[in-house]
PDB file of C-alpha atoms in Angstrom:
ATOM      1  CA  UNK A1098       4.850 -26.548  49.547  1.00 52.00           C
ATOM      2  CA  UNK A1099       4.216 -23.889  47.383  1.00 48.00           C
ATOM      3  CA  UNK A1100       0.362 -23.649  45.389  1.00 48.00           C
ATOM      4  CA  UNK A1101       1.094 -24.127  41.263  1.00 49.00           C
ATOM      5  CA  UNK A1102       1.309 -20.981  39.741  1.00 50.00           C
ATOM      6  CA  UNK A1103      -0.374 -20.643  36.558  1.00 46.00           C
ATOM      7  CA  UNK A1104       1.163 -19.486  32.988  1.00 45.00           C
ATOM      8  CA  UNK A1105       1.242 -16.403  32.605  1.00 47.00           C
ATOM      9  CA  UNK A1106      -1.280 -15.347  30.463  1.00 48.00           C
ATOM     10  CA  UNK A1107      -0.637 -14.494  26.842  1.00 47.00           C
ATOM     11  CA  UNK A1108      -1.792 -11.680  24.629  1.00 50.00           C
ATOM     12  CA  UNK A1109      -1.550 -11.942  20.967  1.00 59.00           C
ATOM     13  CA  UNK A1110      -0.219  -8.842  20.298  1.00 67.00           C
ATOM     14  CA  UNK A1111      -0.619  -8.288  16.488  1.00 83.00           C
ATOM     15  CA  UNK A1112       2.701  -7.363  14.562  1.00 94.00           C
ATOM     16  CA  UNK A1113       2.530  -4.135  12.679  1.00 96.00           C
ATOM     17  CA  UNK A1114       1.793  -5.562   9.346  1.00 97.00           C
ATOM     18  CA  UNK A1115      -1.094  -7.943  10.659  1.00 97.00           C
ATOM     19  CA  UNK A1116      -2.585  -4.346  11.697  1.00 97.00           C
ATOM     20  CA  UNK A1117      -1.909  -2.979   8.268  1.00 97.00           C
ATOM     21  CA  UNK A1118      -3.282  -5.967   6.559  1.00 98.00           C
ATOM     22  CA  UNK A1119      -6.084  -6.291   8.934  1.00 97.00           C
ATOM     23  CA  UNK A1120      -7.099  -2.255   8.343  1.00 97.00           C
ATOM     24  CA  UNK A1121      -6.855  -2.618   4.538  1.00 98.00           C
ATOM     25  CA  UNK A1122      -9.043  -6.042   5.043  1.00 98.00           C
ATOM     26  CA  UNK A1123     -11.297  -3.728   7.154  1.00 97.00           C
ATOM     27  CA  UNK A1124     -11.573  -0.964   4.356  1.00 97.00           C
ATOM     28  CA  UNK A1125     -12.080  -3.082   1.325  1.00 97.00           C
ATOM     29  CA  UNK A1126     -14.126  -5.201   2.569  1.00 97.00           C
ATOM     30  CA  UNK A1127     -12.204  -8.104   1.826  1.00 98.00           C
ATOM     31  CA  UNK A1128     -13.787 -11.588   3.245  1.00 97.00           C
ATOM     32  CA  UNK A1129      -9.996 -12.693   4.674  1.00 96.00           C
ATOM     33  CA  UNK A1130      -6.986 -11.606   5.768  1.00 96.00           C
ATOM     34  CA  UNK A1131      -5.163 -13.684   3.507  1.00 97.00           C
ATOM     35  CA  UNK A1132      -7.336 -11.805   0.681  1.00 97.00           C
ATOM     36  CA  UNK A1133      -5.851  -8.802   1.490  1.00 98.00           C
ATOM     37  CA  UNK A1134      -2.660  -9.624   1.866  1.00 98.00           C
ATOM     38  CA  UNK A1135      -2.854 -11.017  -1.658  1.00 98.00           C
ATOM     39  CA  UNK A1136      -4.482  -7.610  -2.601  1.00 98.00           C
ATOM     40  CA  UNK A1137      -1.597  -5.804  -0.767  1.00 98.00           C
ATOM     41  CA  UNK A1138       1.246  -7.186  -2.277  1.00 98.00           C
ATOM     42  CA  UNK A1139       0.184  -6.811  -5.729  1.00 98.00           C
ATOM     43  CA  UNK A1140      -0.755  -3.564  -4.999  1.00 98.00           C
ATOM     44  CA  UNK A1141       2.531  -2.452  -3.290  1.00 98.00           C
ATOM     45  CA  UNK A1142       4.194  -4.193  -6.476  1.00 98.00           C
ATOM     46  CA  UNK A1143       2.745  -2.096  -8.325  1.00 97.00           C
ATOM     47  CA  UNK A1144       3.830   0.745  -6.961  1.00 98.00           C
ATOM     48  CA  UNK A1145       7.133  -0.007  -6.529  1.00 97.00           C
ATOM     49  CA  UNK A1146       7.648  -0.373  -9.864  1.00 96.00           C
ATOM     50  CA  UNK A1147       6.429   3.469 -10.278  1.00 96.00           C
ATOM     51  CA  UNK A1148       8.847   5.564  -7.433  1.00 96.00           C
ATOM     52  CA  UNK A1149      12.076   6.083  -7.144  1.00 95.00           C
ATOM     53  CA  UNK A1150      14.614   8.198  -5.312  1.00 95.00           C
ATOM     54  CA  UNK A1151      14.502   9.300  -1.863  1.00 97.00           C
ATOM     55  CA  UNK A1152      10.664   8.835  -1.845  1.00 97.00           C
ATOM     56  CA  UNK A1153      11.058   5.053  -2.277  1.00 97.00           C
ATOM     57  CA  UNK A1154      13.426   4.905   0.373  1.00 97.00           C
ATOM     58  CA  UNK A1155      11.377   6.806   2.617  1.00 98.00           C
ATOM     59  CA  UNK A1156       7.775   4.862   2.028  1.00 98.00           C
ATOM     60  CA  UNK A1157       9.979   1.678   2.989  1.00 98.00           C
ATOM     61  CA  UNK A1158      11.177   3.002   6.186  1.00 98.00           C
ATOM     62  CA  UNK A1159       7.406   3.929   7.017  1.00 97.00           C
ATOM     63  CA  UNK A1160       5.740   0.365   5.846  1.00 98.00           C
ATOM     64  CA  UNK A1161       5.947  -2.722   7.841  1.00 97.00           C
ATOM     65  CA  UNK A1162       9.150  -5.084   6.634  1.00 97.00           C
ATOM     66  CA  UNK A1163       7.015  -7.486   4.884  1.00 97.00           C
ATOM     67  CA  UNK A1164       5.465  -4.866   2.910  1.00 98.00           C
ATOM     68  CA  UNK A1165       8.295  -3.273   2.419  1.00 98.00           C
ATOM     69  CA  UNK A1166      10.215  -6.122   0.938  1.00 98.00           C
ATOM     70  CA  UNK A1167       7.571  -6.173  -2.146  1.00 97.00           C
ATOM     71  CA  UNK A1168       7.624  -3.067  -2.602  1.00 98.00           C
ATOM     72  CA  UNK A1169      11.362  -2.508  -2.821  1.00 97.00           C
ATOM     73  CA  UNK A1170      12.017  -5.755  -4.479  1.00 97.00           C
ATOM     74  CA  UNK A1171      10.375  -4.403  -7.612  1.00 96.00           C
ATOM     75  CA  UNK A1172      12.313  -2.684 -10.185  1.00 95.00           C
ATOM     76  CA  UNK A1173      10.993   0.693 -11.194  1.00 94.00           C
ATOM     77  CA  UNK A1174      10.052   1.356 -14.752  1.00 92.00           C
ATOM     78  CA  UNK A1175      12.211   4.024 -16.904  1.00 89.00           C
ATOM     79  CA  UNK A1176       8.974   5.058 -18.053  1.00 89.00           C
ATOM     80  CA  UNK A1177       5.875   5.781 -14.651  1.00 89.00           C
ATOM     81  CA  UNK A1178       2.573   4.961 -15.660  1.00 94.00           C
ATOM     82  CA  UNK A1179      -0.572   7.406 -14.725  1.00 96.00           C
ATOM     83  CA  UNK A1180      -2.635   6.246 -11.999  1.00 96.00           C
ATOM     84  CA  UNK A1181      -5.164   5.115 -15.168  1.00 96.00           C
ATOM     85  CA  UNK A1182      -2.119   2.553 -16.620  1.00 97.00           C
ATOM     86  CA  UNK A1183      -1.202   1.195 -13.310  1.00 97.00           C
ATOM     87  CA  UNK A1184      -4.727   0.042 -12.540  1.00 98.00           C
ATOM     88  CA  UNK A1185      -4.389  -1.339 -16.095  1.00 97.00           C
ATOM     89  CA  UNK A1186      -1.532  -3.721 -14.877  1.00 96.00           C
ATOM     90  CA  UNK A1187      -2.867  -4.328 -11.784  1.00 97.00           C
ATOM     91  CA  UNK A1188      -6.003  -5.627 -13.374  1.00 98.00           C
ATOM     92  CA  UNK A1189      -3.957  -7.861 -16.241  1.00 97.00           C
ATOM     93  CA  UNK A1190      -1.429  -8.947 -13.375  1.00 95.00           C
ATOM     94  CA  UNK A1191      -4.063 -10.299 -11.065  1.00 95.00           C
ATOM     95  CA  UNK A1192      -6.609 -11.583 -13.792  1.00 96.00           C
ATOM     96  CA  UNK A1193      -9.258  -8.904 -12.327  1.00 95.00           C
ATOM     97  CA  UNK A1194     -11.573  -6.224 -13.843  1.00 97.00           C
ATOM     98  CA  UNK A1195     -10.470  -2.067 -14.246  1.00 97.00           C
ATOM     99  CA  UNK A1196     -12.829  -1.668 -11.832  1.00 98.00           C
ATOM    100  CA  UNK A1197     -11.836  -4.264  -8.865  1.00 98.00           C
ATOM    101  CA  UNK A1198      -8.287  -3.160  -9.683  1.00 98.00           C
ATOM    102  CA  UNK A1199      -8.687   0.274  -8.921  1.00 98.00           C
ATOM    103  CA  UNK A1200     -10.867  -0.674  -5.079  1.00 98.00           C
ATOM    104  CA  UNK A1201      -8.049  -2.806  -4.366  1.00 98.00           C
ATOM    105  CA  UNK A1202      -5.510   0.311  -5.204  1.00 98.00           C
ATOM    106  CA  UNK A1203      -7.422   2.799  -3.692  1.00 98.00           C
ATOM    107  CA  UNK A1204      -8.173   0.621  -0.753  1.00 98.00           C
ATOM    108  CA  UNK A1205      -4.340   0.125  -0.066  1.00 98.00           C
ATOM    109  CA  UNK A1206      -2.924   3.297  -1.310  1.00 98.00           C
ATOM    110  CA  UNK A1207      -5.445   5.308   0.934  1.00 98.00           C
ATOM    111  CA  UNK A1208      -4.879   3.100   3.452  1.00 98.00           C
ATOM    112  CA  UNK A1209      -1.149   3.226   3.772  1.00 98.00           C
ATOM    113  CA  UNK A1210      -1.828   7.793   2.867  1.00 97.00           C
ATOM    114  CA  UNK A1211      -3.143   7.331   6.612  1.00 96.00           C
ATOM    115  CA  UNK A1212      -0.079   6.520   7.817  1.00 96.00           C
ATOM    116  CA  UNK A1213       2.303   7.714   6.633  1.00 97.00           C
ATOM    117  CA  UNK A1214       3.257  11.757   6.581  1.00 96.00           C
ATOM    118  CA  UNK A1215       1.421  14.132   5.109  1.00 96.00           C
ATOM    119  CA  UNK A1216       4.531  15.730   3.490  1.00 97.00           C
ATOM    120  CA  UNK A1217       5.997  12.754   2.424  1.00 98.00           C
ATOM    121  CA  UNK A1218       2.882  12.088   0.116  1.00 97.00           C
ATOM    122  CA  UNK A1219       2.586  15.288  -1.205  1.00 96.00           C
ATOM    123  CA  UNK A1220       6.258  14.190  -2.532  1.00 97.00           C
ATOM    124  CA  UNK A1221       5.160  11.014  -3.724  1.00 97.00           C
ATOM    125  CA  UNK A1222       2.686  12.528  -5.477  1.00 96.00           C
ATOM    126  CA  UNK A1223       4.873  15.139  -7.182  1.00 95.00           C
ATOM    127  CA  UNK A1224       6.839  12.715  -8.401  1.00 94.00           C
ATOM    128  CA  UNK A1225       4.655  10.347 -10.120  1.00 95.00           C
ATOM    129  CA  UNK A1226       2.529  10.971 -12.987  1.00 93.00           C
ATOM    130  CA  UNK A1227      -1.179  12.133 -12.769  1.00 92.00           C
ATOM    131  CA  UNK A1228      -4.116   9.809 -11.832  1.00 93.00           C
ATOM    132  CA  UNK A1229      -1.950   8.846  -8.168  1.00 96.00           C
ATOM    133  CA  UNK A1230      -3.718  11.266  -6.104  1.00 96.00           C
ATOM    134  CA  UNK A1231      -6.833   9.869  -5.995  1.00 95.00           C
ATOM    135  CA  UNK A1232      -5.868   6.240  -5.671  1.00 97.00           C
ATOM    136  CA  UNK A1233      -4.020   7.596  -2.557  1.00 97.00           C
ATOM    137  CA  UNK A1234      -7.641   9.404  -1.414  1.00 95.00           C
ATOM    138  CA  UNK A1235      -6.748  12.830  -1.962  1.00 93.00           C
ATOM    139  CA  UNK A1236      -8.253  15.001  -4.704  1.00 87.00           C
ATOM    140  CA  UNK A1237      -6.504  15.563  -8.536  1.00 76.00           C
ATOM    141  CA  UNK A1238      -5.409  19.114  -8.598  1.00 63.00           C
ATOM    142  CA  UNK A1239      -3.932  20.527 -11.956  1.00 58.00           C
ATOM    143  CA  UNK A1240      -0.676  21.233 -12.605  1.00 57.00           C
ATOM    144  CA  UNK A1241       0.556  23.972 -14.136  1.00 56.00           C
ATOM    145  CA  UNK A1242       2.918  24.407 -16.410  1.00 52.00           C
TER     146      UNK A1242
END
């Protein structure tokens, strides 16, 4: 008779958007998980209703599916806001302050600047209005005309 073998032990192996929403819980600070993914999705709204073209399609391809799913299910504006107006919405959207709605879109924009290319921020960037490049941890530089 052969001795019982025992189950193979299991690893919980985190899926790559547990490990996105666990880092931006991480950075912000936030008490839960579930805070941040609350945070995260309002966040990525946000933002998807500020880019379009081929850098849209490109953040997608880099985010996790359930982040990308908010963020492409949002219809972008005709009009981008500056970084200044889309911590504005974020703040009437969620019910918070200016000031908790720009951590929360600094937290997850910076966040999500650390993975993703280098050169496919610096595109992002170009294309949206001023006031982006510090939510996404990088420094303002001027533009010239």
């Amino acid at each position: 008779m052969l001795p019982p073998q025992s189950a193979p032990a299991t690893t919980s192996v985190a899926t790559p958007y547990e490990q996105l929403l666990e880092q931006i819980r991480y950075n912000g600070a936030y008490p839960t998980r579930e805070h941040a993914a609350e945070v995260t999705h309002a966040v990525l709204a946000a933002l998807g209703r500020q880019l379009t073209g081929d850098e849209r399609v490109d953040l997608a391809a880099c985010l996790p599916v359930e982040a990308a799913l908010t963020f492409t299910a949002q219809i972008p504006t005709v009009r981008p806001r500056t970084g200044q107006q889309l911590v504005q919405d974020l703040a009437a959207r969620t019910g918070g302050t200016p000031a908790t709605a720009r951590w929360d879109a600094g937290t997850v924009l910076t966040t999500i600047a650390h993975r993703i290319d280098p050169h496919l921020l610096d595109r992002i960037l170009a294309q949206l209005p001023t006031g982006y490049a510090l939510l996404f941890g990088r420094a303002e530089l001027l533009r010239t005309a």
